[in-house]
Coordinates of C-alpha atoms and ligand atoms in Angstrom, one line a residue:
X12 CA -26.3 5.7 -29.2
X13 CA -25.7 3.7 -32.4
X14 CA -26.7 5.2 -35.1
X15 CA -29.1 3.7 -38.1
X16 CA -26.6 2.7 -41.3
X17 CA -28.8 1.4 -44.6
X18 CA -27.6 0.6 -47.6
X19 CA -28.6 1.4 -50.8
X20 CA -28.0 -1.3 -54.0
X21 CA -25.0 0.2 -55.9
X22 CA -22.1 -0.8 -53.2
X23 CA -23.4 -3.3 -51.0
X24 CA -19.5 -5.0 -50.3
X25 CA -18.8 -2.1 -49.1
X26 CA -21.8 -1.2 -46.8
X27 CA -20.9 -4.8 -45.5
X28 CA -17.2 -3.8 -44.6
X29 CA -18.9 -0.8 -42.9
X30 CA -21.0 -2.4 -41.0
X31 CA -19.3 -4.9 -39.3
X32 CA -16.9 -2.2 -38.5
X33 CA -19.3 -0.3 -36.9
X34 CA -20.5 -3.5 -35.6
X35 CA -24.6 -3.2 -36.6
X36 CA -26.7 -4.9 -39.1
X37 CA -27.7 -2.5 -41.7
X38 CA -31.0 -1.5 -41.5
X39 CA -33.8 -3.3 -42.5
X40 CA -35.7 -2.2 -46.0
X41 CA -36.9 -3.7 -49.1
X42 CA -35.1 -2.5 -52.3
X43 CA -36.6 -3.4 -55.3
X44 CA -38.1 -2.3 -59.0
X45 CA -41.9 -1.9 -60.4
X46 CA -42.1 -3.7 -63.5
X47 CA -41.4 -0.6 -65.5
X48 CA -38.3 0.1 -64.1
X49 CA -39.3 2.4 -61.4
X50 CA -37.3 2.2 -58.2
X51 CA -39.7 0.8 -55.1
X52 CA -38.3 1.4 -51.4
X53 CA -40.0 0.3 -48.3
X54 CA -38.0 0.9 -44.8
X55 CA -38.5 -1.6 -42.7
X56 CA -36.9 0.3 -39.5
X57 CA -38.6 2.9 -36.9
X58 CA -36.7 5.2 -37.9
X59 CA -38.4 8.3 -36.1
X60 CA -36.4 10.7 -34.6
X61 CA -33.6 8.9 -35.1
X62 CA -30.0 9.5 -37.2
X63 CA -29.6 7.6 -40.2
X64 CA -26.9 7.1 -43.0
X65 CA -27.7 5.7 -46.1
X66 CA -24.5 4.5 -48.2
X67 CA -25.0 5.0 -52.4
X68 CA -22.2 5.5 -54.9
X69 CA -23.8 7.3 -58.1
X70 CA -21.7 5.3 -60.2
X71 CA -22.0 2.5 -63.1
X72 CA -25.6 3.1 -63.2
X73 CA -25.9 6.8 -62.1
X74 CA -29.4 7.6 -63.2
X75 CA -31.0 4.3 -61.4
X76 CA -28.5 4.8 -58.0
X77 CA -29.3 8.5 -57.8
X78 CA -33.3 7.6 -58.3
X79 CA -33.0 4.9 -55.5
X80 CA -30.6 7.3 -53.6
X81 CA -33.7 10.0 -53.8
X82 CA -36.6 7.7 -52.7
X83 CA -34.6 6.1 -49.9
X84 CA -34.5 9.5 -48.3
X85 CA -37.8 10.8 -48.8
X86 CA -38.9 7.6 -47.2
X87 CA -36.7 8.3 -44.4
X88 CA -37.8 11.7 -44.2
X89 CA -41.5 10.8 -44.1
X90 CA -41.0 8.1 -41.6
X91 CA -39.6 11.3 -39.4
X92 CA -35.5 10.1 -39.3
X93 CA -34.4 13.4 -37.7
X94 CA -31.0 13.4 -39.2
X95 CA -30.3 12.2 -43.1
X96 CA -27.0 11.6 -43.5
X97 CA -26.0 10.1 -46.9
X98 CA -22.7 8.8 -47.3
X99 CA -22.1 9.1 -51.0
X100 CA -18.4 8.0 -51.7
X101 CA -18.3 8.8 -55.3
X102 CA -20.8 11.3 -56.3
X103 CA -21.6 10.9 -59.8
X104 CA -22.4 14.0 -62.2
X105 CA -20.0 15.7 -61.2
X106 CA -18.2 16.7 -64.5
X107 CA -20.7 19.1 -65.6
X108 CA -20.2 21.5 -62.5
X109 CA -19.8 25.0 -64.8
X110 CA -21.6 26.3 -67.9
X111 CA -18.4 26.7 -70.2
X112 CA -20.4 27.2 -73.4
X113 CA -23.6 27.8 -74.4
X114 CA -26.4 25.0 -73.8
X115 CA -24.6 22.8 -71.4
X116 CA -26.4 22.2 -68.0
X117 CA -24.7 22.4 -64.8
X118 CA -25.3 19.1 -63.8
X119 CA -23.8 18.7 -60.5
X120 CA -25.5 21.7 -59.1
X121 CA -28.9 20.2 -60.0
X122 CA -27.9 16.6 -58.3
X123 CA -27.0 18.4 -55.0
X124 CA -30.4 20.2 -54.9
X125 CA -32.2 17.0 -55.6
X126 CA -30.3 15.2 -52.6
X127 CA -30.9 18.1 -50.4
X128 CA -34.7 18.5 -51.1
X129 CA -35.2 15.0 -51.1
X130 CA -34.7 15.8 -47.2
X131 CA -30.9 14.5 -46.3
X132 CA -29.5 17.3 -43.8
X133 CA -25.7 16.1 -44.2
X134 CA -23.4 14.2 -47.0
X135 CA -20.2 12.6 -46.4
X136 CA -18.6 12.1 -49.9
X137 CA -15.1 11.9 -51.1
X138 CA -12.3 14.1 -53.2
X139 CA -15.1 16.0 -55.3
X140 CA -14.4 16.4 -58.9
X141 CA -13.7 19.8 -57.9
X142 CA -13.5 21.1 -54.5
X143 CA -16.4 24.5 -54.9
X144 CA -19.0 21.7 -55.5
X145 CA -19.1 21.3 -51.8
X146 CA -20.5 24.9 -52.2
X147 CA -23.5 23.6 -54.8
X148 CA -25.5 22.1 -51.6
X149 CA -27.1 23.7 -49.3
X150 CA -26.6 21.3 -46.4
X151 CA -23.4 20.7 -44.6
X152 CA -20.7 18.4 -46.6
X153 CA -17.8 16.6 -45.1
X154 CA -15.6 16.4 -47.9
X155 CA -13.5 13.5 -47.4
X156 CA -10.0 12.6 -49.0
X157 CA -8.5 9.4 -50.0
X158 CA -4.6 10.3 -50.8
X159 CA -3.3 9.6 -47.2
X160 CA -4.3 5.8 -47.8
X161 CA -3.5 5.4 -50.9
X162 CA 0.1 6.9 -50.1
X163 CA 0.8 4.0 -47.9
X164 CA 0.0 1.7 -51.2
X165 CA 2.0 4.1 -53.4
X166 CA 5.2 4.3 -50.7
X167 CA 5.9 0.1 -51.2
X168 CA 6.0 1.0 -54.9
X169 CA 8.1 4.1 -54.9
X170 CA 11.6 3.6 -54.9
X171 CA 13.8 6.9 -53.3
X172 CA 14.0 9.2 -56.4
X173 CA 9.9 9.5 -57.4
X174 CA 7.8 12.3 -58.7
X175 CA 4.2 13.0 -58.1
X176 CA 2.7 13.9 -61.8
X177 CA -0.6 15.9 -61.9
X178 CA -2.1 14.5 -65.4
X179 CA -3.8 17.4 -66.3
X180 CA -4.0 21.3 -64.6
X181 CA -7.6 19.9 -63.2
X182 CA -5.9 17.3 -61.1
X183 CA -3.5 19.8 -59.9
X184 CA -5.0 19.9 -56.3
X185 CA -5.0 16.2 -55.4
X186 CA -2.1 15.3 -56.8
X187 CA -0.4 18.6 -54.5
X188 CA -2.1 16.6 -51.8
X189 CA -0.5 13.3 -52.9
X190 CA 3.0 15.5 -53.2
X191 CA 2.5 16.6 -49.4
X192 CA 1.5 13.3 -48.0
X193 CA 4.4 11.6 -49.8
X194 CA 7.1 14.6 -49.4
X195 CA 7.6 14.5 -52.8
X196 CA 7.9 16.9 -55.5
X197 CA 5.3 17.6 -58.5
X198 CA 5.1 17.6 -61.8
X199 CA 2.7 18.9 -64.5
X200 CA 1.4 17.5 -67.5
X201 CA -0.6 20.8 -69.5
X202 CA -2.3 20.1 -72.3
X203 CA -3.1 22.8 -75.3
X204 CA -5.3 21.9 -78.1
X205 CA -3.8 22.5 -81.3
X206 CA -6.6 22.0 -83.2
X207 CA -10.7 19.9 -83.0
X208 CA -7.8 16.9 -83.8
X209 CA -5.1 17.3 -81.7
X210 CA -3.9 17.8 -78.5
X211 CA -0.3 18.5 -77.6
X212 CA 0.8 17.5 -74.4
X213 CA 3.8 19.2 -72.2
X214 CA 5.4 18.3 -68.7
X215 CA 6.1 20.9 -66.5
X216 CA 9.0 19.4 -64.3
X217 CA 11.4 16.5 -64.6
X218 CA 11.0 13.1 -64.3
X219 CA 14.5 11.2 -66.1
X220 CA 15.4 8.4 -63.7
X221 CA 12.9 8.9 -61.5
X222 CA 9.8 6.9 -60.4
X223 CA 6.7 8.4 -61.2
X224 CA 3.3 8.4 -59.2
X225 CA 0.2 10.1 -61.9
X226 CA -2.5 11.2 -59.2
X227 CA -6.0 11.8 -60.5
X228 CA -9.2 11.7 -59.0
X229 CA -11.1 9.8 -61.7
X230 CA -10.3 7.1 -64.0
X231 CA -12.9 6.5 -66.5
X232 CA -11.9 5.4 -70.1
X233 CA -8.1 5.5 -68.9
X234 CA -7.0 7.9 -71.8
X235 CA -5.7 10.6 -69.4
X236 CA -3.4 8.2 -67.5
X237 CA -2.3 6.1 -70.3
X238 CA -1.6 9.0 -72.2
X239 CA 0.3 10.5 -69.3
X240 CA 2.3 7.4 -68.7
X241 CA 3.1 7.3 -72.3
X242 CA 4.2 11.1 -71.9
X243 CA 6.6 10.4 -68.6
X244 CA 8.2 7.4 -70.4
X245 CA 9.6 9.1 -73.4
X246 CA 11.1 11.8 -71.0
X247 CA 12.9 9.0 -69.3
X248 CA 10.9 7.6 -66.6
X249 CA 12.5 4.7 -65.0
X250 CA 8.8 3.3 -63.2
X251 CA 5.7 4.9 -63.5
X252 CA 2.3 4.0 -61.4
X253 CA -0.7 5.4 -60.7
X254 CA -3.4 6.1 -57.9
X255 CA -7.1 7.3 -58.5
X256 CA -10.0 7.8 -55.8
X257 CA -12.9 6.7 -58.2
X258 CA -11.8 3.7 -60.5
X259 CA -14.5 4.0 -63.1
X260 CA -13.0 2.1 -65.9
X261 CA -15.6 2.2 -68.2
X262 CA -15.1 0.7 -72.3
X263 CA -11.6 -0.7 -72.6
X264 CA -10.1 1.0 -69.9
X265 CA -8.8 -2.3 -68.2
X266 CA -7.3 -3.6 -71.5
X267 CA -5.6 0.1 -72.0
X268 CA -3.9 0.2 -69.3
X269 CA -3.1 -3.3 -69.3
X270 CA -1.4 -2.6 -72.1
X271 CA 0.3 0.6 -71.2
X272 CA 3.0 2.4 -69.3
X273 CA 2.1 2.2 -66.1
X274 CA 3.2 -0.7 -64.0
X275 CA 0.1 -0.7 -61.3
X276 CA -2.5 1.3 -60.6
X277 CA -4.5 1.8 -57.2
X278 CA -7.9 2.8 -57.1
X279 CA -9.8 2.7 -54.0
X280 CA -13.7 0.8 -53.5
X281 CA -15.7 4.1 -53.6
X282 CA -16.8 2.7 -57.4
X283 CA -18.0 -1.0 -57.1
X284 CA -16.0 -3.7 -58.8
X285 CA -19.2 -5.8 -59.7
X286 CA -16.8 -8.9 -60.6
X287 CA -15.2 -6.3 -63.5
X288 CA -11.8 -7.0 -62.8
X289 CA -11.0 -10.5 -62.9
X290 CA -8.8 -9.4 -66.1
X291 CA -6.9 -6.6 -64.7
X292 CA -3.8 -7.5 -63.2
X293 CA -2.3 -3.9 -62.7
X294 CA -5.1 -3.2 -60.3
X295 CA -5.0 -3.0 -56.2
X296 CA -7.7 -1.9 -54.4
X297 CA -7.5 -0.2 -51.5
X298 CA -11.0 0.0 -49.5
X299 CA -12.2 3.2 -47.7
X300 CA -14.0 1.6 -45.1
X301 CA -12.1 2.2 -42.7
X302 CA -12.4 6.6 -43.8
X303 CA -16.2 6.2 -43.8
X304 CA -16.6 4.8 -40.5
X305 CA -14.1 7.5 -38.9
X306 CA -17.1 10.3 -41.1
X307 CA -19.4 8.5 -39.6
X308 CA -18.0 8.7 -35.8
X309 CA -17.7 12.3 -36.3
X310 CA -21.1 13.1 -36.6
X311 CA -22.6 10.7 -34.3
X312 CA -24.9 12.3 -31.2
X313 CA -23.6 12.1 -28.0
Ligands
R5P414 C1 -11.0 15.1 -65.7 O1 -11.2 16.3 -65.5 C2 -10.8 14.1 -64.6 O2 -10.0 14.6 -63.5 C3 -10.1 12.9 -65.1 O3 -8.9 13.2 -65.6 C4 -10.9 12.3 -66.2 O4 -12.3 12.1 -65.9 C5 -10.4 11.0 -66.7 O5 -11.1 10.5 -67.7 P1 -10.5 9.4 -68.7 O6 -10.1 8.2 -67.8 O7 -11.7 9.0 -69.6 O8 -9.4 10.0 -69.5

């Protein structure tokens, strides 16, 4: 049976790709705002007892995506879809996932138990900020990961002699996935705060004369890949690139790293371009289409 695929407004290029992939029109609803601001939803499917995805990145607008994200599934729900499965390839709030000091919330725990009492019963999402928030719902998760694609990018760049650098001990884990996908070995950037002004930064491994490949999963104001670049060039470097799953790029990120180190950078689609990169040379985009379509074939009825 074909399943159901809407969209929601944050990444509709990519809910195109997807759906003429899976070869169906996306489903029919009205998207739209009150004159406040206030997101409006109308679903414009029979959608009852059916199984539905609904496709929203919680990026570049997070509070408004998340919002829509919410109201699209309690339509669903209460136009009795019997499966809610949201496809969320970057799931935003995710950098608040632990109470480290007094007064900070724990942000991402709250967002999963808004998307699960909202009413979705499943989320597809991609290479969490860390791997326990899959824990935080209290639905199933398919937690997805984008380093095998990427990899083929990364290979065409990589000459024989290359490193995979971890940027920070937090990106440890998918840049070890990078490592394994590329047979390569690791390396370590730590960082130890000296003091409120400065950060010293050390490199556990070697990289002179070799081509580097920093592996993080997001890029946001580009300091942590700039600065690694910077790092793995003054210990003799010959090439260094990068590949992230969620190209955020928010401030001057593009003009950072268009000015630094690194020599390219891949990022995959699971953060919409919205025509921000006309400037940024270094970029290549790698879509995940394809990944989300193969989530979506595993959980289709039979
Ligand atoms: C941090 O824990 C993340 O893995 C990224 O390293 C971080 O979000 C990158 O941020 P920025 O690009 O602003 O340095």
């Amino acid at each position: 049976m074909k399943p159901l695929f809407f969209c929601g407004s944050s990444n509709r290029h990519l809910g195109d790709e997807i759906s003429s992939l899976l070869n169906i029109h996306p489903g029919r609803m009205n998207l739209g705002q009150f004159p406040d601001g206030e997101s409006f939803v109308e679903i414009l499917e029979p959608v009852r007892g059916k199984q539905v995805f609904i496709l929203q990145s919680i990026a570049m607008n997070p509070n408004f995506y998340l919002m829509e994200l919410l109201v699209i599934i309690d339509a669903l729900k209460r136009a009795s879809a019997k499966e809610i499965i949201t496809v969320i390839p970057y799931l935003g709030y995710c950098r608040q996932d632990r109470k480290d000091k007094p007064g900070l919330p724990i942000s991402a725990k709250l967002v999963a138990d808004l998307i699960s009492t909202a009413g979705a019963t499943r989320v597809i999402t991609f290479d969490l900020h860390a791997g326990q928030l899959e824990g935080f719902f209290s639905i199933p998760v398919d937690h997805l990961h984008c380093q095998n694609l990427l990899a083929k990018e990364a290979q065409s760049l990589l000459g024989e002699n290359s490193i995979v650098v971890a940027p920070d001990i937090g990106s440890v884990k998918i840049a070890e996935k990078m490592a394994s996908c590329l047979g390569s070995e690791l390396a370590i950037i730590e960082k130890q705060r000296q003091s409120a002004f400065e950060v010293k930064a050390s490199l556990i491994g070697h990289v002179d004369g070799k081509d580097v490949l920093i592996v993080d999963d997001i890029c946001s104001t580009g300091g942590t890949l700039v600065a690694a670049a910077n790092l793995c060039k003054a210990q003799g470097a010959r090439k260094v690139i990068a590949a992230v799953s969620h190209g955020i790029f928010t401030a001057d990120a593009i003009e950072k790293i268009e000015g630094s180190e690194l020599s390219s950078i891949m990022s995959t689609n699971t953060v919409p371009s919205l025509n921000r990169f006309s400037n940024f040379y270094k970029l290549k985009t790698v879509s995940i289409a394809s990944l989300i379509v193969e989530g979506i074939e595993n959980c289709l009825w039979h």
